[in-house]
CSV table of C-alpha atoms in Angstrom, one decimal:
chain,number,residue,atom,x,y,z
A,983,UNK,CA,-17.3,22.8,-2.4
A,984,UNK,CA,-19.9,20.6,-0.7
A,985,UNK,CA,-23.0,18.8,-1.2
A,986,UNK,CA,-25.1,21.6,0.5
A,987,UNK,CA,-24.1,24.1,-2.1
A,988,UNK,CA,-25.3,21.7,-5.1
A,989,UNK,CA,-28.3,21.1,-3.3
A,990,UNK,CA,-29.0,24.9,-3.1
A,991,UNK,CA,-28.0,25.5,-6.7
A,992,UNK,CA,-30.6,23.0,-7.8
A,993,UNK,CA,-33.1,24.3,-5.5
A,994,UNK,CA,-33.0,27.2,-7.4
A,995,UNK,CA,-34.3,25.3,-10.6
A,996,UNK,CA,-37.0,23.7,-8.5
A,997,UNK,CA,-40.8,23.5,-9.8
A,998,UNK,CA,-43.8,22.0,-8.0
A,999,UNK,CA,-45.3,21.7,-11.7
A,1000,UNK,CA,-42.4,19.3,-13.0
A,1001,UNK,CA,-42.3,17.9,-9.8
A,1002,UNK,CA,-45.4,16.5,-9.9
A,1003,UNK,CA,-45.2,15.7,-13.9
A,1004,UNK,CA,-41.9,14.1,-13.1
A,1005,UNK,CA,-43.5,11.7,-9.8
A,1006,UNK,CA,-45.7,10.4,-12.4
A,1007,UNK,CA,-43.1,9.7,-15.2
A,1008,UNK,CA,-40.6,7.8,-12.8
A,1009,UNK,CA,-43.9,5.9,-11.0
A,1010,UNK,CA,-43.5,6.7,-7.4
A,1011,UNK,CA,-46.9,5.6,-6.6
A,1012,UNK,CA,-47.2,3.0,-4.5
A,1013,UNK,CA,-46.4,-1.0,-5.9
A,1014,UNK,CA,-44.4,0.8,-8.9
A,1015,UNK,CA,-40.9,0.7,-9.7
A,1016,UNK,CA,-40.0,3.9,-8.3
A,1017,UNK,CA,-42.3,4.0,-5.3
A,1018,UNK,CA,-41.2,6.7,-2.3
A,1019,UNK,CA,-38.9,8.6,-4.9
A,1020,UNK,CA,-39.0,12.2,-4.2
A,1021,UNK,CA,-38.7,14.9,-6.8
A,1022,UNK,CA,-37.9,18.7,-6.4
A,1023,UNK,CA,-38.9,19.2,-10.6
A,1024,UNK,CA,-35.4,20.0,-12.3
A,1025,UNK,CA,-35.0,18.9,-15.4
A,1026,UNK,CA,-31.6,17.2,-16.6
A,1027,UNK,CA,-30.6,20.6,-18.5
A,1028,UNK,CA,-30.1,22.4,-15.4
A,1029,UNK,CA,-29.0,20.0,-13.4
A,1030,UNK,CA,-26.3,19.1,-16.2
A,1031,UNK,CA,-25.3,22.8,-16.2
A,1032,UNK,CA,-24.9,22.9,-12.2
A,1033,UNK,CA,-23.2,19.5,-12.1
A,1034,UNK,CA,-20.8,21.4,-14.6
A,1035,UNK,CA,-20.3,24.3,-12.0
A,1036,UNK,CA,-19.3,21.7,-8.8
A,1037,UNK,CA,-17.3,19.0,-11.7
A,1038,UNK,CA,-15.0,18.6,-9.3
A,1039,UNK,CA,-16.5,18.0,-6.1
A,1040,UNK,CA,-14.9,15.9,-3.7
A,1041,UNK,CA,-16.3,12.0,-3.3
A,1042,UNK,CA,-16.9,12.2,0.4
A,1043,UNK,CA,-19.4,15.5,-1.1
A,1044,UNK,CA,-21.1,12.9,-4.2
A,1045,UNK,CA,-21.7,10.1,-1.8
A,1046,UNK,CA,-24.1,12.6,0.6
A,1047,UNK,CA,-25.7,13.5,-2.5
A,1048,UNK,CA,-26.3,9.9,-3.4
A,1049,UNK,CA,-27.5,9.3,0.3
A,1050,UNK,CA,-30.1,12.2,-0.2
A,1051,UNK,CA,-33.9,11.2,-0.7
A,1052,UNK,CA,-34.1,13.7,-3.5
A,1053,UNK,CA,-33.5,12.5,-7.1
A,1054,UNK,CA,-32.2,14.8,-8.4
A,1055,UNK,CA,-30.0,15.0,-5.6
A,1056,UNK,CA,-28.9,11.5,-6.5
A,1057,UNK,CA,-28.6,12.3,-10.6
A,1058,UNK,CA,-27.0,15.1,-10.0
A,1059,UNK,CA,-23.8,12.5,-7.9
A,1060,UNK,CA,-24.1,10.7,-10.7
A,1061,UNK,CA,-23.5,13.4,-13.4
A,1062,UNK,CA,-20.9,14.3,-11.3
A,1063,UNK,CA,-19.2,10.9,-11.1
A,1064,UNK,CA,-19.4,10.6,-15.2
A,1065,UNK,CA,-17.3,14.2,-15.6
A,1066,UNK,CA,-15.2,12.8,-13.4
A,1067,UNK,CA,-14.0,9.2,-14.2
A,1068,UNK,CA,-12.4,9.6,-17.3
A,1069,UNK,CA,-10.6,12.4,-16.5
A,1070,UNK,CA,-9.0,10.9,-13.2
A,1071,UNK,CA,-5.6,8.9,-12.6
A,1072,UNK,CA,-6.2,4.9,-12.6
A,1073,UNK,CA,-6.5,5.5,-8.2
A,1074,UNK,CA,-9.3,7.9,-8.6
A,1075,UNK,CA,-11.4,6.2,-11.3
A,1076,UNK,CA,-11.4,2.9,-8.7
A,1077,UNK,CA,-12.3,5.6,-5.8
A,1078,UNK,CA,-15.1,6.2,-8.2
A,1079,UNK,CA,-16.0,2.7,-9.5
A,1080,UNK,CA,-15.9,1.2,-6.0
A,1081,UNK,CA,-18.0,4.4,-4.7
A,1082,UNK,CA,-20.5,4.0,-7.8
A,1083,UNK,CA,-20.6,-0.3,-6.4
A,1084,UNK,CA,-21.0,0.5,-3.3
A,1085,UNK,CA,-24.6,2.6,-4.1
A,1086,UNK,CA,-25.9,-0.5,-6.6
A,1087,UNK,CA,-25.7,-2.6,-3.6
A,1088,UNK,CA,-27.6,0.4,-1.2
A,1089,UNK,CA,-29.8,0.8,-3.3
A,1090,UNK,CA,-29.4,4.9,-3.9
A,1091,UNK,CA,-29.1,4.1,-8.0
A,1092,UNK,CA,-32.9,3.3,-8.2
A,1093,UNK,CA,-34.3,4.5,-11.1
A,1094,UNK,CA,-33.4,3.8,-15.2
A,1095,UNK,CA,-32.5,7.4,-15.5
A,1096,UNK,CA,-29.7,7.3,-12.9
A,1097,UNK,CA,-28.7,3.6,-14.2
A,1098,UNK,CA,-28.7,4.7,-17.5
A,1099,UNK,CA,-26.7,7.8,-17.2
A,1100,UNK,CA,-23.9,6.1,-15.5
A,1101,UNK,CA,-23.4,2.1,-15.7
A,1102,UNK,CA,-21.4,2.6,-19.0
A,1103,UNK,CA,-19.7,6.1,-18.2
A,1104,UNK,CA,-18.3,4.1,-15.0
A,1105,UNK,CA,-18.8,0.3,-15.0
A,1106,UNK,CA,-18.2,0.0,-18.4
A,1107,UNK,CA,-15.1,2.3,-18.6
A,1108,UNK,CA,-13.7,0.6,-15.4
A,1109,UNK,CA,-14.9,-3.1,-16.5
A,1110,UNK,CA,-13.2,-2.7,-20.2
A,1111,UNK,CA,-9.8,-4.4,-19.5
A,1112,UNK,CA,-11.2,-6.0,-16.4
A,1113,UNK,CA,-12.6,-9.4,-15.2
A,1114,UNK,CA,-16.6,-8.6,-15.5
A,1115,UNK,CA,-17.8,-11.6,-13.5
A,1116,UNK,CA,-19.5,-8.6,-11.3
A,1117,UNK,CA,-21.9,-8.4,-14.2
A,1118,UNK,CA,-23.1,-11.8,-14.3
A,1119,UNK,CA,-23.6,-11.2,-10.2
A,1120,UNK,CA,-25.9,-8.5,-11.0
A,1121,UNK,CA,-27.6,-9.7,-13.6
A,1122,UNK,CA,-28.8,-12.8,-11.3
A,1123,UNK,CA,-30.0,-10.5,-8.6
A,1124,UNK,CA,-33.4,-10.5,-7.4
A,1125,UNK,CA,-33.1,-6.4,-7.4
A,1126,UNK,CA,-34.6,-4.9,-10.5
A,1127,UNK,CA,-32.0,-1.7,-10.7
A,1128,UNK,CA,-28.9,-4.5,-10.4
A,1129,UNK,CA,-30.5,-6.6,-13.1
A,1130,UNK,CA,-30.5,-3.3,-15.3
A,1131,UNK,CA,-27.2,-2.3,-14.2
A,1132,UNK,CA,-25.6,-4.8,-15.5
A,1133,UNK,CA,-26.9,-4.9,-18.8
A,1134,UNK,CA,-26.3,-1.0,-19.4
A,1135,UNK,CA,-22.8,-1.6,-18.3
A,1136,UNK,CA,-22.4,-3.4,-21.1
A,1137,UNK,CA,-23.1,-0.4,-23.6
A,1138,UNK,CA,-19.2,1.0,-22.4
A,1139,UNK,CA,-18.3,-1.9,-24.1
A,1140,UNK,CA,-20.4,-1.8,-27.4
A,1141,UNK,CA,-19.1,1.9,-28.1
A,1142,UNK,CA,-15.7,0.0,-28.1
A,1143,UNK,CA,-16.8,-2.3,-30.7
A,1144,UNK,CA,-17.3,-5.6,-28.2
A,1145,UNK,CA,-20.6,-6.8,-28.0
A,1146,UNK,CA,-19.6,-10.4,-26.6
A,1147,UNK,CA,-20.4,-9.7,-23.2
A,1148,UNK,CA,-24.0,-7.6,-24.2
A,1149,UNK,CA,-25.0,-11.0,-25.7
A,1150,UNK,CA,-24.0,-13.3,-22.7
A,1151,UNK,CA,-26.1,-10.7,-20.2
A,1152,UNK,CA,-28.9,-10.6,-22.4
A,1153,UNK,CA,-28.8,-14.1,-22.6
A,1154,UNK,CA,-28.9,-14.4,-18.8
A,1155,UNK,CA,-32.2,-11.6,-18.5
A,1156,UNK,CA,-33.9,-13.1,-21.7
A,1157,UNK,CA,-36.8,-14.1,-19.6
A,1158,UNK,CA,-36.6,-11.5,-17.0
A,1159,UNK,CA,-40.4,-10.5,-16.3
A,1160,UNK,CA,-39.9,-6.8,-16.3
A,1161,UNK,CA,-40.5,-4.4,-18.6
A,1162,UNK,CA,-37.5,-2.5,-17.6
A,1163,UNK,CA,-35.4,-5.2,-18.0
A,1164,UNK,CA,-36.4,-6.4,-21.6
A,1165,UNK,CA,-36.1,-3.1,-22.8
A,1166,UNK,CA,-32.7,-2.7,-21.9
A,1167,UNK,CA,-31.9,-6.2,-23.2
């Protein structure tokens, strides 16, 4: 299995109509959040049911679909990533965590759709019984899609019935000036 074989699966969902409905939704124009994002229109559905056909691609495969300019390129890596963690020994969900850090930082999870499909399934499965200093890192960061990392993250940790950290985060993006932000918060 590689990355080019996903990539041609999804191709065969692809639809100049929803990829022009879907530029607009995620705001790729220029000065918005997602400028430069390119779209191919698939919708989650099909790219859910593809990312169920290649579960179990390898990680070197996921990170060249995170390094693609496509979206749903990169949503698809990340679907991927979330079938995988918690079905992986503790050695392959921190292959996955550290892979899933690595992208925050380069900036390939870039849009609340991909944040927001992930940061719990990972971060906040890895984070559980772990220090989460790397939270409070990200919430301070001048990057929007850090900011918003760190306070989805936190959601893995609500569906296990502790909200202490939510609250701290929250506390720490209270004032944050975008919109994207305070409705995560």
């Amino acid at each position: 299995m590689k990355a080019s074989d996903v990539q041609d699966e999804l191709q065969k969902y692809a639809s100049d109509h929803d990829a022009l409905f879907l530029q607009r939704f995620f705001k790729t124009g220029e000065g918005q959040y997602g400028y430069g994002d390119v779209f191919i229109g698939v919708r989650v559905p099909q790219t859910r049911k593809v990312c169920n056909e290649f579960k179990d691609l390898p990680l070197i495969e996921i990170q060249k679909l995170l390094d693609s300019e496509i979206h749903e390129h990169r949503l698809a890596g990340l679907i991927i990533m979330t079938l995988q963690y918690p079905k992986a020994d503790q050695s392959v969900q921190q292959d996955i965590y550290d892979l899933y850090l690595k992208n925050i930082y380069k900036g390939r999870i870039n849009n609340w759709d991909l944040v927001d499909l992930s940061a719990d399934k990972i971060m906040g499965a890895h984070l559980y019984d772990q220090p989460r200093d790397i939270l409070f890192r990200l919430a301070k960061s001048e990057k929007l899609w850090e900011r918003r990392v760190s306070i989805l993250t936190t959601f893995g940790f609500i569906k296990r019935g502790d909200p202490s950290t939510t609250i701290e985060i929250a506390e720490v993006l209270l004032h944050d000036t975008e919109d994207l932000i305070q409705k995560a918060v």
